Tab-separated table of C-alpha atoms (C1' of nucleotides) and ligand atoms in Angstrom:
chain	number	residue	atom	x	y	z
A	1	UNK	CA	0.000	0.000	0.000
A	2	UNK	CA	1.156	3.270	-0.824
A	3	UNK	CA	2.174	5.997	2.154
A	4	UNK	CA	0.229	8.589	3.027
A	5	UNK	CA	0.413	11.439	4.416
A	6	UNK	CA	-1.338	13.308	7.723
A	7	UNK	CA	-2.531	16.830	6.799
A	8	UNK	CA	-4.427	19.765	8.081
A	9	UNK	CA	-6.998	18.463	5.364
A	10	UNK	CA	-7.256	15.264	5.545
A	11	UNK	CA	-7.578	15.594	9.695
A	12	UNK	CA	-10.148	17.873	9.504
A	13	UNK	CA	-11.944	16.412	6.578
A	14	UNK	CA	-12.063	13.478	8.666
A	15	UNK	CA	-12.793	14.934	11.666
A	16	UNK	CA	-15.830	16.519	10.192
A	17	UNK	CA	-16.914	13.305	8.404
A	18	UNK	CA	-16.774	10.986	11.790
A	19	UNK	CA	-18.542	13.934	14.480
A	20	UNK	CA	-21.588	13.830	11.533
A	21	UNK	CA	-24.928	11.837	12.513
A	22	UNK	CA	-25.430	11.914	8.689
A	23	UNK	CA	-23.316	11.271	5.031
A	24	UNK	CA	-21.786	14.379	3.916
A	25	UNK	CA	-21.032	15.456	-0.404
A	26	UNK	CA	-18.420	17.326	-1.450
A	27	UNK	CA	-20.553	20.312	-1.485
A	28	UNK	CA	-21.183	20.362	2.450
A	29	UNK	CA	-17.919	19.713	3.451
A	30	UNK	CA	-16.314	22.451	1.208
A	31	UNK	CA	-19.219	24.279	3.137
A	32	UNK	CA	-17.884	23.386	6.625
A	33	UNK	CA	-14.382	23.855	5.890
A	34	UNK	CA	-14.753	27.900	5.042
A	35	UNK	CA	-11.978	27.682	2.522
A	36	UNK	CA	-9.158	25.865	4.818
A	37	UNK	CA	-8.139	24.561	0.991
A	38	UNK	CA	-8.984	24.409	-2.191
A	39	UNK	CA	-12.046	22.209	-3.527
A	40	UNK	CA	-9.686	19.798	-5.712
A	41	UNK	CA	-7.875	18.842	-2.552
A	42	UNK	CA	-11.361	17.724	-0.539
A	43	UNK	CA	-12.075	15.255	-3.612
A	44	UNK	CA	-8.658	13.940	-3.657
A	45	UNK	CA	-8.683	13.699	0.351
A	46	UNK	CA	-12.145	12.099	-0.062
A	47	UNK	CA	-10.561	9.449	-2.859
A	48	UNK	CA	-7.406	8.757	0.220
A	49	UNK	CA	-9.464	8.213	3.114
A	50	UNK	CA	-12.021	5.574	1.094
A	51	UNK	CA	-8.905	4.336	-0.183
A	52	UNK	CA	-7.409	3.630	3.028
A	53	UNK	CA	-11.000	2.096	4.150
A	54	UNK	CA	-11.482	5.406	6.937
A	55	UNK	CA	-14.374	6.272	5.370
A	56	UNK	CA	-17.344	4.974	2.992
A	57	UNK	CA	-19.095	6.283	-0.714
A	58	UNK	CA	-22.903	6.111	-0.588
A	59	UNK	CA	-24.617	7.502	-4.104
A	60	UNK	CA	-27.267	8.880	-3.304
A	61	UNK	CA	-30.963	8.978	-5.123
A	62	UNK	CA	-30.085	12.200	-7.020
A	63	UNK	CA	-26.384	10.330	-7.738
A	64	UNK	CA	-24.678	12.862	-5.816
A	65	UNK	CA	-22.072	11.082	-3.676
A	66	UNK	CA	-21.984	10.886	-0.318
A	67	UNK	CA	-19.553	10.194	2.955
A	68	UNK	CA	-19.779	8.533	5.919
A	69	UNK	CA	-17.244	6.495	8.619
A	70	UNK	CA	-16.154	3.640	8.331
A	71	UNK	CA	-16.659	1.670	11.085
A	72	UNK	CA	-14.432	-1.743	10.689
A	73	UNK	CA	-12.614	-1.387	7.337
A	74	UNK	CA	-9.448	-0.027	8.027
A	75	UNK	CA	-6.903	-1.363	5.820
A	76	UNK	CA	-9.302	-4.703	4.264
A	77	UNK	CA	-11.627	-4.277	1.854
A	78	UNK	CA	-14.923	-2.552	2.590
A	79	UNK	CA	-17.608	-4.203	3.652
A	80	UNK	CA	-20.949	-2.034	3.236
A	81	UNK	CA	-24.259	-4.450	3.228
A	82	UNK	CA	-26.107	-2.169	5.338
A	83	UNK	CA	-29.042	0.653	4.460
A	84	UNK	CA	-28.762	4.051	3.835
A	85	UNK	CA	-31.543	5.714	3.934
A	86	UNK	CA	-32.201	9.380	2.243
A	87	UNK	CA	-34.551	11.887	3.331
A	88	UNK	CA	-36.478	13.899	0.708
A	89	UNK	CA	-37.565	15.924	3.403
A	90	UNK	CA	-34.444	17.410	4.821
A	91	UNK	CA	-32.218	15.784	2.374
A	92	UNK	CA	-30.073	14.005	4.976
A	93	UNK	CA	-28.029	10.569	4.222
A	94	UNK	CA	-28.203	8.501	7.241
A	95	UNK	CA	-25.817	4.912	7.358
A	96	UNK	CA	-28.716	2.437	9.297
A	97	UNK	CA	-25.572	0.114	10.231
A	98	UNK	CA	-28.015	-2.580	11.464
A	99	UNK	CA	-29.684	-3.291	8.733
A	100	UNK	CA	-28.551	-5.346	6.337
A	101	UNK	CA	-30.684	-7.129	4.081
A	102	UNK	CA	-31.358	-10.947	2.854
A	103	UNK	CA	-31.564	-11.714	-0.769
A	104	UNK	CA	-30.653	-14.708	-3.442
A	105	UNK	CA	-28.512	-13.711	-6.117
A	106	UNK	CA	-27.640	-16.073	-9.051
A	107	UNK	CA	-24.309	-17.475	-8.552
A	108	UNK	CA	-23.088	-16.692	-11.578
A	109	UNK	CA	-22.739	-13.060	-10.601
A	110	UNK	CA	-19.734	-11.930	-8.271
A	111	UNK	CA	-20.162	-8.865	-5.860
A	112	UNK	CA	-17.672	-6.513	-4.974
A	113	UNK	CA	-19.559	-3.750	-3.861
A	114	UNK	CA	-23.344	-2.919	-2.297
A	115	UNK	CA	-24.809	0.004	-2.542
A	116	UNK	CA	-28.903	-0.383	-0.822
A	117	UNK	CA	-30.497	3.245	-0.528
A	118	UNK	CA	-34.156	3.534	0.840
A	119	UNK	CA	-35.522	7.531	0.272
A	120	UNK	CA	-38.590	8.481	1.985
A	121	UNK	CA	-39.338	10.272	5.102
A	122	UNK	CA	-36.939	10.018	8.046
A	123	UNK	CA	-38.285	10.045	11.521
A	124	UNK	CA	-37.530	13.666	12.336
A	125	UNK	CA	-39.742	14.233	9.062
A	126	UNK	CA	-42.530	11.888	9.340
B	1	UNK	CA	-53.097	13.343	-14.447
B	2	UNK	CA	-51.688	15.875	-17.622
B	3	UNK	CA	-52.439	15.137	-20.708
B	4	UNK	CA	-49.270	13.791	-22.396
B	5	UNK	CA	-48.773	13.615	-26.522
B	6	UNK	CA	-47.414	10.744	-28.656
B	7	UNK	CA	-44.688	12.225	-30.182
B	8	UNK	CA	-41.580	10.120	-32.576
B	9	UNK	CA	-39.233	10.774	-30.085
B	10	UNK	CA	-41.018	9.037	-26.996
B	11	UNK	CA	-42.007	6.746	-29.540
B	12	UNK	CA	-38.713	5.805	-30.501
B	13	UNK	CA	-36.614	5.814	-26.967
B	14	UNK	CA	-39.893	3.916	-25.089
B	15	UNK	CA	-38.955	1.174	-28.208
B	16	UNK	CA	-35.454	1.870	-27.586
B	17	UNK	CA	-35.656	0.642	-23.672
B	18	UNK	CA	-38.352	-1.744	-23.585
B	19	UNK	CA	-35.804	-4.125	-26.518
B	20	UNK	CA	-33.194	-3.703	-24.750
B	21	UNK	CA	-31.594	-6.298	-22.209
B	22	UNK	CA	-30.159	-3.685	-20.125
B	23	UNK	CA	-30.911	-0.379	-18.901
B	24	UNK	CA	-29.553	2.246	-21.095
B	25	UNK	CA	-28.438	5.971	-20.163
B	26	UNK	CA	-28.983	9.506	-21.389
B	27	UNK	CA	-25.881	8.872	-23.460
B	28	UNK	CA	-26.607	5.561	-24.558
B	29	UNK	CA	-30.015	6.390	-26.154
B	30	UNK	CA	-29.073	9.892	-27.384
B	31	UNK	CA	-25.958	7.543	-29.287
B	32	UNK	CA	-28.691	5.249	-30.138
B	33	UNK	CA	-31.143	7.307	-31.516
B	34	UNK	CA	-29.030	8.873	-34.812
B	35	UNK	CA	-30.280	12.599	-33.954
B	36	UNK	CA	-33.776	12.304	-34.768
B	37	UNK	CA	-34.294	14.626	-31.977
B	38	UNK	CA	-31.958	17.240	-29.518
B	39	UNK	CA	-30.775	15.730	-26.199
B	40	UNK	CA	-32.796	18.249	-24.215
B	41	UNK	CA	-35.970	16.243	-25.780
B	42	UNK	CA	-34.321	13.164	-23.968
B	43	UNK	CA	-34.174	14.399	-20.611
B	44	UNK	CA	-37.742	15.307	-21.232
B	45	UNK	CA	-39.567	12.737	-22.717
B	46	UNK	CA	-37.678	10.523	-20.205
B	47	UNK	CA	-39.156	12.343	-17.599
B	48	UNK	CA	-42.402	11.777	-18.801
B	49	UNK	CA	-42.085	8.161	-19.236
B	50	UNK	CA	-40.857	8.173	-15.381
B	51	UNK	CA	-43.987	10.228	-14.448
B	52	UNK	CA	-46.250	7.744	-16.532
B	53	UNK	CA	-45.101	4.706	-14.955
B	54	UNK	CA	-43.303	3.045	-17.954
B	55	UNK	CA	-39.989	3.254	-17.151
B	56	UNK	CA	-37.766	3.452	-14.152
B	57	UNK	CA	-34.827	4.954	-13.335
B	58	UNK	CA	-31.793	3.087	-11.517
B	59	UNK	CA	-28.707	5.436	-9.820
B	60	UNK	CA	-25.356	3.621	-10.931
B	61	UNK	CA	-22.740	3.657	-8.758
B	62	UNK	CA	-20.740	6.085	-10.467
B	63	UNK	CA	-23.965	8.343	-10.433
B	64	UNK	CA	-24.979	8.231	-13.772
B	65	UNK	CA	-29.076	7.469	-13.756
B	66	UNK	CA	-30.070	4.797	-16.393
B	67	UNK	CA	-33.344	3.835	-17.525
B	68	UNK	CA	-35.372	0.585	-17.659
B	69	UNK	CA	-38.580	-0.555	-18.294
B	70	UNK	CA	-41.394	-1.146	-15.599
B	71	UNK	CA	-43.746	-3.712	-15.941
B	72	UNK	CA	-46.041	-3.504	-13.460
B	73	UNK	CA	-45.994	0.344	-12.521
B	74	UNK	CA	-48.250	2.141	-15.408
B	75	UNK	CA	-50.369	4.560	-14.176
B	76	UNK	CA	-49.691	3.766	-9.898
B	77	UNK	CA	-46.398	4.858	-8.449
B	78	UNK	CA	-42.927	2.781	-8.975
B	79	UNK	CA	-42.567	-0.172	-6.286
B	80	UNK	CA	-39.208	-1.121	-7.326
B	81	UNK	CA	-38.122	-3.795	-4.506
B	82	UNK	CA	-35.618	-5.679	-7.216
B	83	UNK	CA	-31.586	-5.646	-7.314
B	84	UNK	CA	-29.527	-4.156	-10.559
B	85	UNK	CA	-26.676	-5.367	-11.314
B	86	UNK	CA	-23.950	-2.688	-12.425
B	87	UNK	CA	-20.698	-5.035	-14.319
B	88	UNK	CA	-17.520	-3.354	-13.364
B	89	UNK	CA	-16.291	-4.764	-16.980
B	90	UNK	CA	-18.848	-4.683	-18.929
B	91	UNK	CA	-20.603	-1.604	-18.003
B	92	UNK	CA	-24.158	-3.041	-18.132
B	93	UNK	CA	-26.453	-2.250	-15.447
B	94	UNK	CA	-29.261	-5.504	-15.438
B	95	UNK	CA	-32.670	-5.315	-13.520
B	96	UNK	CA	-32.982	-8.440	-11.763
B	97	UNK	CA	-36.443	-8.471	-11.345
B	98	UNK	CA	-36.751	-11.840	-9.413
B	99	UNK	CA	-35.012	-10.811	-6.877
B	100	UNK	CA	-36.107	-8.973	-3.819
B	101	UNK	CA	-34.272	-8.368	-0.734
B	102	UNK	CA	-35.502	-8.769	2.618
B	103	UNK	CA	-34.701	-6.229	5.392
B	104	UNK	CA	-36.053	-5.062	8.630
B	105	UNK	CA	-36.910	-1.219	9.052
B	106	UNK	CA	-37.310	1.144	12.056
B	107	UNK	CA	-40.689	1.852	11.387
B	108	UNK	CA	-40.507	4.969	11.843
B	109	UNK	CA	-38.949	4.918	8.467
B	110	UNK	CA	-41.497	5.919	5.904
B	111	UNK	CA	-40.336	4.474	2.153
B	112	UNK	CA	-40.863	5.965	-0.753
B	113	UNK	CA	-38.296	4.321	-3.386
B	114	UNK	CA	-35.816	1.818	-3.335
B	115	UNK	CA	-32.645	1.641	-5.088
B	116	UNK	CA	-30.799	-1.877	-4.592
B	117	UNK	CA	-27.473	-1.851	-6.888
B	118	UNK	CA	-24.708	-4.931	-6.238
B	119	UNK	CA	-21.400	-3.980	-8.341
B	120	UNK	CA	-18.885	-6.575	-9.571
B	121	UNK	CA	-18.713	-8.930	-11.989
B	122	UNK	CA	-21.506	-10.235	-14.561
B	123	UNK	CA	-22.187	-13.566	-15.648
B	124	UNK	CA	-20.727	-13.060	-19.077
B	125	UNK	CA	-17.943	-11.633	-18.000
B	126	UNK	CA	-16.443	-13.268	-14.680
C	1	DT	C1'	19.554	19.502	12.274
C	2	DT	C1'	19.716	19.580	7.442
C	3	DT	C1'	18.829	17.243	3.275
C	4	DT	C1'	16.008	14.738	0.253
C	5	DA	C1'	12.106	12.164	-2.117
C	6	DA	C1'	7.685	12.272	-3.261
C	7	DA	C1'	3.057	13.004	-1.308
C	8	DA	C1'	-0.063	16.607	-1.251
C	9	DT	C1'	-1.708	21.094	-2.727
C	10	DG	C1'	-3.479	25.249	-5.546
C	11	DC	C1'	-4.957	26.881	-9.643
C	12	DA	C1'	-6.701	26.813	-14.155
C	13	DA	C1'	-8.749	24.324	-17.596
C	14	DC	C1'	-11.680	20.769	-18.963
C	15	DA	C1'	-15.361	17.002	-19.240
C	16	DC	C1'	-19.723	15.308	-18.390
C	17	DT	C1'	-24.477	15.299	-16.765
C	18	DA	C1'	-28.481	17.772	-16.225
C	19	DT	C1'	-31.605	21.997	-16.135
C	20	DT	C1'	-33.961	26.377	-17.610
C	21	DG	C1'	-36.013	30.067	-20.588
C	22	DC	C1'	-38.179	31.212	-24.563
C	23	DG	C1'	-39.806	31.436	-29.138
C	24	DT	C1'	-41.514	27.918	-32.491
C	25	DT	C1'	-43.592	23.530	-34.016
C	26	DA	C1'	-46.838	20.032	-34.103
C	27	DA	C1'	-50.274	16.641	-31.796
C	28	DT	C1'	-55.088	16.450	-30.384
C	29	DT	C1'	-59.737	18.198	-29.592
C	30	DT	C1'	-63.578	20.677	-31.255
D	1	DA	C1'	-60.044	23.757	-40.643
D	2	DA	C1'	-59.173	26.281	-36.368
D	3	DA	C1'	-57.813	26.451	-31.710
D	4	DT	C1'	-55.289	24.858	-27.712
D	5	DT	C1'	-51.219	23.779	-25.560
D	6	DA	C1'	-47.965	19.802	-25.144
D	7	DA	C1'	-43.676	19.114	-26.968
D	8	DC	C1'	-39.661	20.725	-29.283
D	9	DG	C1'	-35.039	23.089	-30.650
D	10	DC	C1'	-31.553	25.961	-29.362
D	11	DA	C1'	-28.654	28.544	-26.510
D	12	DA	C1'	-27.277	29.525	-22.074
D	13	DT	C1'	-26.365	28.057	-17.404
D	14	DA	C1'	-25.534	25.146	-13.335
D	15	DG	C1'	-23.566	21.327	-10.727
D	16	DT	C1'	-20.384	17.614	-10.036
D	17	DG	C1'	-16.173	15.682	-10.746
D	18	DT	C1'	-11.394	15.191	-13.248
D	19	DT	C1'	-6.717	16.312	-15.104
D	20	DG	C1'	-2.117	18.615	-15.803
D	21	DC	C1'	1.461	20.972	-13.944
D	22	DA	C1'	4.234	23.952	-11.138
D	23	DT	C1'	4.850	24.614	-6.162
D	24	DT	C1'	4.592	23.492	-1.295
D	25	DT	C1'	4.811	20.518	2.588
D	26	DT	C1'	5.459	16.168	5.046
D	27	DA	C1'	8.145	12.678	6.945
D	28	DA	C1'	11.996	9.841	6.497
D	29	DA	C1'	17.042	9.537	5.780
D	30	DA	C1'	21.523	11.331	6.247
E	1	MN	MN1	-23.103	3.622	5.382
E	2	MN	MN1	-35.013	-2.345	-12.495
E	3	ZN	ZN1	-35.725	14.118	7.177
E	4	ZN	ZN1	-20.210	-7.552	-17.611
DNA sequence: TTTTAAAATGCAACACTATTGCGTTAATTT
DNA sequence: AAATTAACGCAATAGTGTTGCATTTTAAAA
């Protein structure tokens, strides 16, 4: 694996990413930073910290992308069979980590990643 | 309900879908379709046939949104409960209509849509 | 501590997907 | 055939994400 590198952007990015109930895009975090760097940098520090399994892509309903933690991937390859679940209310992306749902897939096909998204009303909402 | 118009170009791209095995993009169809109309008319008329209940719209993971036939939605709202299949190879995104995953909700959850994609390999090409 | 290699950044340009406004065209209804 | 308005074409705009390259910064080696 290739070395990386600690940063002012990369902690804070992350910092931001793991304190958040909900998935952040691109376009919140640049938000939240207030111009600490440039937008190019947040992608690439985005692409380095799913890379090194810290954090996890959800695409949303709209196919914006969005971030959450990580919760056991560091270093292996990511595991995400749980919901997400996106509010068209308030627009939040919430990881349901305990729910992880049954199905039968052909054998045939082989899965490398999951991506389950429910959109509706969250409970705040409803 | 509006009052919507038979036009060529719905014509053409509702053909266009419902014979094809997989579901096809903006790109794809606008490729497909030789210029018989301007992409802008795509957007639209896909829109329509979203609204009518003939086709559906899956989010690929790289957040492109492809379209597919429905055939059970015309007229009542989408109840998409089936997996797509989006080929890392290949590039095909497949409904697979038989099958449905099982989960259990908070149900304080209220669901509107449902968006299942697995990515990986397809039979054809793993 | 100073030097060094290359990881990370900023900036500008670019690519791709999708939307909006508006004047014009054409599908239905009468 | 005339009237209504859904649908269209075209140009402009917005949003998301990528790439190239010169420069800066990190962390390891000397
Ligand atoms: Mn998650
Ligand atoms: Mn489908
Ligand atoms: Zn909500
Ligand atoms: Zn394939």
């Amino acid at each position: 694996m290739k070395i990386t590198r600690n940063t002012i952007a990369k902690t804070e990015i992350r910092n931001l990413i793991n304190s958040s109930k909900v998935a952040l895009s691109h376009a919140e975090i640049q938000q939240a930073l207030n111009n600490i760097c440039d937008r190019v940098t947040i992608y690439r520090v985005l692409d380095r910290l799913v890379e090194e399994g810290l954090v996890h892509k959800i695409v949303n309903v709209d196919g914006v992308i969005k971030y959450a933690e990580c919760h056991e991937c560091a270093g292996e390859h990511h595991h995400h069979n749980h919901i997400h679940f996106s509010c068209q209310k308030c627009k939040s992306v919430t990881c349901l980590e305990d729910v992880e749902p049954f199905f039968n897939l052909p054998k045939q096909y082989k899965v490398m990643e999951m991506n389950f998204t429910l959109s509706g009303l969250c409970p705040q909402c409803s």
